[in-house]
Short mmCIF file of C-alpha atoms and ligand atoms in Angstrom, two decimals:
data_model
loop_
_atom_site.label_atom_id
_atom_site.label_comp_id
_atom_site.label_asym_id
_atom_site.label_seq_id
_atom_site.Cartn_x
_atom_site.Cartn_y
_atom_site.Cartn_z
CA UNK A 1 77.40 -256.77 322.00
CA UNK A 2 79.48 -255.31 324.58
CA UNK A 3 81.78 -252.48 325.04
CA UNK A 4 84.58 -251.28 327.43
CA UNK A 5 84.71 -247.41 327.77
CA UNK A 6 87.46 -245.48 329.42
CA UNK A 7 86.94 -241.77 330.93
CA UNK A 8 89.94 -239.66 332.03
CA UNK A 9 89.15 -236.11 330.79
CA UNK A 10 89.75 -234.29 334.16
CA UNK A 11 89.75 -235.56 337.80
CA UNK A 12 87.95 -239.13 337.37
CA UNK A 13 89.73 -242.14 336.07
CA UNK A 14 86.88 -244.45 335.10
CA UNK A 15 86.24 -247.85 333.31
CA UNK A 16 82.62 -248.91 332.40
CA UNK A 17 81.27 -251.92 330.48
CA UNK A 18 78.07 -251.66 328.57
CA UNK A 19 75.89 -254.04 326.72
CA UNK A 20 73.86 -253.47 323.90
CA UNK A 21 70.56 -252.75 325.92
CA UNK A 22 72.41 -249.96 327.80
CA UNK A 23 72.79 -252.19 330.77
CA UNK A 24 75.68 -251.08 332.83
CA UNK A 25 77.63 -254.42 333.60
CA UNK A 26 80.44 -252.97 335.34
CA UNK A 27 81.66 -249.67 336.40
CA UNK A 28 84.78 -248.71 338.54
CA UNK A 29 86.06 -245.04 339.09
CA UNK A 30 88.32 -243.18 341.40
CA UNK A 31 88.36 -239.73 341.59
CA UNK A 32 91.77 -237.44 342.16
CA UNK A 33 91.30 -234.84 345.14
CA UNK A 34 93.74 -232.03 345.17
CA UNK A 35 95.08 -231.64 348.69
CA UNK A 36 94.03 -227.83 348.52
CA UNK A 37 93.07 -225.56 345.63
CA UNK A 38 91.69 -226.87 342.10
CA UNK A 39 92.83 -229.53 339.77
CA UNK A 40 96.65 -229.85 338.76
CA UNK A 41 96.42 -231.54 335.56
CA UNK A 42 99.90 -232.99 335.87
CA UNK A 43 98.99 -234.49 339.22
CA UNK A 44 95.64 -235.65 338.04
CA UNK A 45 97.35 -237.60 335.41
CA UNK A 46 99.52 -239.33 337.58
CA UNK A 47 96.68 -240.19 339.71
CA UNK A 48 94.98 -241.94 336.79
CA UNK A 49 98.14 -243.88 335.78
CA UNK A 50 98.23 -245.35 339.36
CA UNK A 51 94.67 -246.27 339.38
CA UNK A 52 93.82 -247.28 335.69
CA UNK A 53 95.01 -251.15 335.57
CA UNK A 54 93.13 -251.89 338.95
CA UNK A 55 89.96 -250.24 337.44
CA UNK A 56 90.30 -252.19 334.24
CA UNK A 57 90.35 -255.31 336.65
CA UNK A 58 87.72 -254.28 338.82
CA UNK A 59 85.36 -253.42 335.89
CA UNK A 60 85.80 -256.70 333.99
CA UNK A 61 85.25 -258.63 337.49
CA UNK A 62 82.21 -256.98 338.44
CA UNK A 63 80.80 -257.21 334.98
CA UNK A 64 81.92 -260.98 334.72
CA UNK A 65 83.04 -260.41 331.26
CA UNK A 66 86.39 -261.63 329.81
CA UNK A 67 88.41 -259.71 327.24
CA UNK A 68 87.32 -261.92 324.30
CA UNK A 69 83.45 -261.00 324.94
CA UNK A 70 84.32 -257.15 324.30
CA UNK A 71 83.32 -255.98 320.63
CA UNK A 72 85.22 -252.56 320.90
CA UNK A 73 87.38 -250.22 323.29
CA UNK A 74 85.94 -246.52 323.42
CA UNK A 75 87.68 -243.67 325.02
CA UNK A 76 87.05 -240.06 325.65
CA UNK A 77 88.91 -238.39 323.10
CA UNK A 78 88.01 -234.68 324.32
CA UNK A 79 87.43 -232.15 325.56
CA UNK A 80 89.36 -232.14 328.58
CA UNK A 81 92.58 -231.64 330.22
CA UNK A 82 95.63 -232.67 328.06
CA UNK A 83 97.80 -234.76 330.46
CA UNK A 84 94.60 -236.36 331.68
CA UNK A 85 93.18 -237.49 328.42
CA UNK A 86 96.55 -238.38 327.02
CA UNK A 87 96.62 -240.78 330.31
CA UNK A 88 93.28 -242.57 329.23
CA UNK A 89 94.07 -242.79 325.55
CA UNK A 90 97.23 -244.51 326.18
CA UNK A 91 94.95 -247.27 328.22
CA UNK A 92 92.62 -247.52 325.56
CA UNK A 93 95.33 -247.96 322.74
CA UNK A 94 97.32 -250.44 324.77
CA UNK A 95 93.87 -252.66 325.60
CA UNK A 96 93.05 -252.31 321.90
CA UNK A 97 96.01 -253.60 320.68
CA UNK A 98 96.53 -256.27 323.36
CA UNK A 99 93.17 -257.82 322.93
CA UNK A 100 92.65 -256.99 318.91
CA UNK A 101 89.76 -254.90 319.39
CA UNK A 102 88.72 -251.60 317.44
CA UNK A 103 89.39 -248.22 319.01
CA UNK A 104 86.35 -245.94 319.22
CA UNK A 105 86.80 -242.31 319.74
CA UNK A 106 84.16 -240.61 322.03
CA UNK A 107 83.54 -236.94 322.73
CA UNK A 108 82.84 -236.74 326.40
CA UNK A 109 80.14 -234.06 326.27
CA UNK A 110 78.09 -235.95 323.56
CA UNK A 111 78.70 -239.03 326.21
CA UNK A 112 77.24 -237.23 329.07
CA UNK A 113 73.95 -236.73 326.74
CA UNK A 114 73.61 -240.10 325.03
CA UNK A 115 73.63 -241.98 328.57
CA UNK A 116 71.13 -239.47 329.91
CA UNK A 117 69.06 -239.87 326.82
CA UNK A 118 69.06 -243.52 326.93
CA UNK A 119 68.23 -244.03 330.51
CA UNK A 120 65.25 -241.34 330.02
CA UNK A 121 63.79 -243.12 326.99
CA UNK A 122 63.08 -239.78 325.49
CA UNK A 123 63.86 -239.83 322.16
CA UNK A 124 64.56 -236.29 321.27
CA UNK A 125 64.84 -233.88 324.35
CA UNK A 126 66.62 -230.29 324.77
CA UNK A 127 69.53 -231.34 327.16
CA UNK A 128 70.72 -229.34 329.67
CA UNK A 129 74.47 -230.40 330.31
CA UNK A 130 75.99 -228.83 333.35
CA UNK A 131 79.02 -230.04 334.73
CA UNK A 132 82.46 -228.52 335.88
CA UNK A 133 83.96 -227.27 332.83
CA UNK A 134 80.90 -227.30 330.62
CA UNK A 135 77.51 -225.46 330.62
CA UNK A 136 75.40 -225.94 327.77
CA UNK A 137 71.99 -226.28 326.47
CA UNK A 138 71.73 -228.61 323.43
CA UNK A 139 69.38 -229.97 320.93
CA UNK A 140 69.97 -232.27 318.05
CA UNK A 141 69.38 -231.29 314.52
CA UNK A 142 71.00 -232.04 310.99
CA UNK A 143 73.35 -234.73 312.25
CA UNK A 144 74.92 -233.41 315.13
CA UNK A 145 74.24 -231.66 318.75
CA UNK A 146 73.76 -228.03 318.32
CA UNK A 147 74.55 -225.78 321.18
CA UNK A 148 71.96 -223.40 321.69
CA UNK A 149 73.06 -221.71 324.66
CA UNK A 150 76.20 -221.93 327.01
CA UNK A 151 78.33 -220.22 329.43
CA UNK A 152 80.09 -217.06 328.45
CA UNK A 153 82.85 -217.59 331.04
CA UNK A 154 83.33 -220.50 333.29
CA UNK A 155 81.40 -223.61 333.88
CA UNK A 156 78.89 -223.74 336.51
CA UNK A 157 80.41 -226.59 338.29
CA UNK A 158 84.04 -224.79 338.24
CA UNK A 159 81.95 -221.95 339.48
CA UNK A 160 80.72 -223.63 342.51
CA UNK A 161 83.84 -225.31 343.11
CA UNK A 162 85.97 -222.35 343.24
CA UNK A 163 83.72 -219.99 345.25
CA UNK A 164 83.05 -222.93 348.16
CA UNK A 165 87.25 -222.92 348.00
CA UNK A 166 87.29 -219.40 348.32
CA UNK A 167 84.72 -219.55 351.33
CA UNK A 168 87.14 -222.16 352.87
CA UNK A 169 85.66 -225.19 351.51
CA UNK A 170 87.22 -227.80 349.85
CA UNK A 171 86.50 -229.45 346.22
CA UNK A 172 84.31 -230.62 344.91
CA UNK A 173 82.27 -227.47 345.91
CA UNK A 174 78.76 -228.27 344.26
CA UNK A 175 77.55 -230.85 346.84
CA UNK A 176 78.97 -229.29 349.74
CA UNK A 177 77.12 -225.91 348.31
CA UNK A 178 74.08 -228.15 348.04
CA UNK A 179 73.95 -229.18 351.49
CA UNK A 180 74.78 -225.66 353.24
CA UNK A 181 72.03 -224.24 351.09
CA UNK A 182 69.44 -226.44 353.19
CA UNK A 183 70.58 -224.27 355.94
CA UNK A 184 69.98 -220.91 354.14
CA UNK A 185 67.38 -218.54 354.96
CA UNK A 186 67.92 -215.19 353.19
CA UNK A 187 67.73 -214.65 349.55
CA UNK A 188 70.60 -212.36 348.93
CA UNK A 189 70.85 -210.24 345.98
CA UNK A 190 73.30 -211.65 343.48
CA UNK A 191 73.60 -210.73 339.65
CA UNK A 192 71.52 -212.79 337.36
CA UNK A 193 73.30 -212.70 334.07
CA UNK A 194 71.37 -214.10 331.24
CA UNK A 195 72.18 -213.00 327.76
CA UNK A 196 69.89 -214.24 325.20
CA UNK A 197 70.55 -217.74 325.48
CA UNK A 198 73.72 -217.53 327.30
CA UNK A 199 74.86 -217.40 330.92
CA UNK A 200 77.81 -216.13 332.82
CA UNK A 201 78.89 -216.91 336.48
CA UNK A 202 81.89 -214.71 337.17
CA UNK A 203 80.04 -211.80 338.36
CA UNK A 204 78.32 -213.82 340.96
CA UNK A 205 81.33 -215.41 341.88
CA UNK A 206 83.00 -211.88 342.81
CA UNK A 207 79.73 -210.50 343.99
CA UNK A 208 79.31 -213.73 346.85
CA UNK A 209 82.95 -213.03 347.81
CA UNK A 210 82.15 -209.57 348.48
CA UNK A 211 79.19 -210.48 350.41
CA UNK A 212 81.17 -213.39 352.19
CA UNK A 213 83.65 -210.44 353.43
CA UNK A 214 80.84 -208.12 354.54
CA UNK A 215 79.55 -210.99 356.86
CA UNK A 216 76.83 -213.15 354.87
CA UNK A 217 76.83 -216.63 355.89
CA UNK A 218 78.01 -219.50 353.98
CA UNK A 219 74.56 -221.06 354.40
CA UNK A 220 72.56 -218.16 352.94
CA UNK A 221 75.33 -217.60 350.05
CA UNK A 222 74.98 -221.03 349.00
CA UNK A 223 71.07 -220.98 349.04
CA UNK A 224 70.97 -217.57 346.98
CA UNK A 225 73.56 -219.13 344.59
CA UNK A 226 72.02 -222.27 343.73
CA UNK A 227 68.60 -220.28 343.56
CA UNK A 228 69.96 -217.59 340.91
CA UNK A 229 72.15 -219.63 338.93
CA UNK A 230 69.84 -222.97 338.67
CA UNK A 231 67.08 -220.24 337.85
CA UNK A 232 69.08 -218.61 334.94
CA UNK A 233 70.03 -222.39 333.60
CA UNK A 234 66.06 -223.10 333.98
CA UNK A 235 65.31 -219.65 331.95
CA UNK A 236 67.59 -220.75 329.02
CA UNK A 237 66.30 -224.38 328.88
CA UNK A 238 62.78 -223.35 328.87
CA UNK A 239 63.39 -220.82 325.92
CA UNK A 240 65.37 -223.71 324.00
CA UNK A 241 62.08 -225.95 324.27
CA UNK A 242 59.80 -223.30 323.04
CA UNK A 243 62.03 -222.27 320.19
CA UNK A 244 63.17 -225.83 319.04
CA UNK A 245 59.40 -227.08 319.87
CA UNK A 246 60.92 -230.07 321.87
CA UNK A 247 58.62 -231.76 324.17
CA UNK A 248 61.19 -233.10 326.78
CA UNK A 249 64.32 -232.19 328.69
CA UNK A 250 66.90 -234.10 329.60
CA UNK A 251 69.95 -233.29 332.26
CA UNK A 252 73.35 -234.54 332.47
CA UNK A 253 76.65 -233.82 333.95
CA UNK A 254 77.94 -233.35 337.59
CA UNK A 255 75.93 -230.94 338.46
CA UNK A 256 72.69 -232.43 337.35
CA UNK A 257 73.17 -234.52 340.73
CA UNK A 258 71.75 -231.20 342.37
CA UNK A 259 68.21 -232.18 343.62
CA UNK A 260 67.07 -228.25 343.46
CA UNK A 261 68.36 -227.80 339.77
CA UNK A 262 66.58 -231.41 339.08
CA UNK A 263 63.47 -230.17 340.97
CA UNK A 264 63.48 -226.58 339.10
CA UNK A 265 63.89 -227.66 335.83
CA UNK A 266 61.31 -230.49 336.55
CA UNK A 267 58.58 -227.90 337.65
CA UNK A 268 59.75 -225.78 334.13
CA UNK A 269 59.05 -228.66 332.20
CA UNK A 270 55.93 -230.00 333.76
CA UNK A 271 54.40 -226.50 333.28
CA UNK A 272 54.66 -227.30 329.83
CA UNK A 273 53.24 -230.58 329.92
CA UNK A 274 56.67 -232.08 329.05
CA UNK A 275 58.56 -234.85 330.98
CA UNK A 276 62.18 -234.28 332.63
CA UNK A 277 64.46 -236.77 333.38
CA UNK A 278 68.10 -236.94 335.02
CA UNK A 279 70.24 -240.04 335.52
CA UNK A 280 71.26 -241.45 338.62
CA UNK A 281 73.84 -239.58 340.21
CA UNK A 282 76.65 -242.11 339.37
CA UNK A 283 75.87 -241.58 335.77
CA UNK A 284 75.56 -238.01 336.09
CA UNK A 285 79.33 -237.42 337.10
CA UNK A 286 82.10 -238.34 334.91
CA UNK A 287 82.02 -241.91 334.61
CA UNK A 288 83.64 -244.97 331.85
CA UNK A 289 79.58 -246.28 331.24
CA UNK A 290 78.77 -243.10 329.27
CA UNK A 291 81.84 -243.58 327.10
CA UNK A 292 81.31 -247.49 326.70
CA UNK A 293 77.45 -246.54 325.73
CA UNK A 294 78.21 -243.85 323.40
CA UNK A 295 80.97 -246.00 321.98
CA UNK A 296 78.87 -248.91 321.21
CA UNK A 297 76.44 -246.32 319.43
CA UNK A 298 79.39 -245.14 317.41
CA UNK A 299 80.88 -248.48 316.48
CA UNK A 300 77.66 -249.64 315.75
CA UNK A 301 77.42 -246.92 313.25
CA UNK A 302 80.64 -247.51 311.81
CA UNK A 303 82.83 -245.24 313.72
CA UNK A 304 86.38 -246.18 314.55
CA UNK A 305 90.01 -244.93 314.65
CA UNK A 306 93.18 -246.37 314.04
CA UNK A 307 95.59 -246.15 316.90
CA UNK A 308 98.06 -244.01 314.79
CA UNK A 309 95.27 -241.12 314.15
CA UNK A 310 93.98 -241.50 317.67
CA UNK A 311 95.57 -238.22 319.21
CA UNK A 312 93.54 -236.68 322.02
CA UNK A 313 91.55 -233.47 321.23
CA UNK A 314 91.49 -231.18 324.33
CA UNK A 315 89.36 -228.65 322.84
CA UNK A 316 86.74 -230.65 320.77
CA UNK A 317 83.67 -229.10 321.10
CA UNK A 318 80.08 -230.79 321.39
CA UNK A 319 78.96 -229.36 317.96
CA UNK A 320 82.29 -230.84 316.26
CA UNK A 321 81.25 -234.20 316.10
CA UNK A 322 79.00 -236.01 313.83
CA UNK A 323 76.41 -238.53 315.39
CA UNK A 324 75.53 -240.83 312.58
CA UNK A 325 73.61 -243.32 315.00
CA UNK A 326 71.17 -240.50 315.33
CA UNK A 327 70.86 -240.29 311.50
CA UNK A 328 67.55 -242.42 311.11
P1 LIG B 401 83.18 -232.01 332.33
O1 LIG B 401 84.39 -232.13 331.48
O2 LIG B 401 81.65 -232.59 331.64
O3 LIG B 401 83.03 -230.49 332.33
P2 LIG B 401 83.80 -232.54 334.80
O4 LIG B 401 85.30 -233.07 334.47
O5 LIG B 401 83.64 -231.15 335.47
O6 LIG B 401 82.87 -232.70 333.41
P3 LIG B 401 81.55 -233.89 336.25
O7 LIG B 401 81.83 -235.32 337.02
O8 LIG B 401 80.64 -233.92 334.93
O9 LIG B 401 82.82 -233.73 335.75
O10 LIG B 401 81.17 -232.96 337.17
C1 LIG B 401 81.85 -232.58 338.24
C2 LIG B 401 81.20 -231.27 338.82
O11 LIG B 401 79.81 -231.37 339.42
C3 LIG B 401 81.95 -230.46 339.98
O12 LIG B 401 82.29 -229.02 339.66
C4 LIG B 401 81.11 -230.61 341.09
O13 LIG B 401 81.37 -229.60 342.15
C5 LIG B 401 79.83 -230.68 340.46
N1 LIG B 401 78.73 -231.37 341.64
C6 LIG B 401 78.63 -232.73 341.76
N2 LIG B 401 77.69 -232.98 342.57
C7 LIG B 401 76.71 -231.73 342.61
C8 LIG B 401 75.89 -231.52 343.42
N3 LIG B 401 75.24 -232.38 344.23
N4 LIG B 401 75.58 -230.17 343.23
C9 LIG B 401 76.03 -229.35 342.45
N5 LIG B 401 77.27 -229.52 341.83
C10 LIG B 401 77.63 -231.10 342.03
FE1 LIG B 402 81.94 -234.15 332.72
#
């Protein structure tokens, strides 16, 4: 069984093709990079309109797959930016009608989780999903993924991006902060905002900008922000492990590319004698392969949607989606 997946929730347009044993047969992506500032949804959607036809061709060619070999067309239905989601959904509907293949809706957050879970080989881990728009600690229970803790304001990646741009850098900020942090020496005092199982970043953003105005270097700020923010995430992940009595941790989302975060969460899990895992970076960031894989799981469990009912869901939460493929 081979499924094609379309991702277009935010800055990245991507087409992935995945087989039944979770092998990524083909993956073609193109990221919209704003000339300055953050993402402009309409401009990002226009970018996706331009690149999707060639991404579909490239993914099929690299997978050496013919459209008639495909079992289903999966697409990210939400959450995300409306104009971007609608572009990807239009491509998916077109392919579904053209090639007479069923359309399968996929939740983008669940897709980050499922690709990390299958690659890890860990069946029932706690998941730390850290991306641009989302920051959640998740565990599965009673038919769906349950959000145990999350950000109370912005996603950690958006926080890193916003901070870096305000320090004179460019989008995306996360990888640039990771490089700058390697040169940092001093750990500057920043707000450590953990509220029960939740976290918040806006206080740290303001405090970092104030410290910068007072002469703190970008390197020291990057180092201090990483240590503080990733400690917060490690703490709530550890508490989720203990309370839910799970025995493994899996990371997903773009910020899970970060080596310091991987190391800190890995050390925490190891201290309990538990394994941890983060996917290769190309599968941590937004990609069509995770949509294809989750679409394959969903399709096998009988999930499909008629084109006429396939409108996008910009606010679809992780814990709203049923996961029939995990129910035994
Ligand atoms: P979602 O819709 O799931 O919130 P997203 O649209 O933000 O996802 P992702 O590709 O999952 O997209 O994540 C992108 C984010 O990951 C950006 O904010 C980027 O700065 C951050 N990021 C990427 N690489 C790193 C890194 N090495 N360290 C820290 N952050 C990173
Ligand atoms: Fe994402």
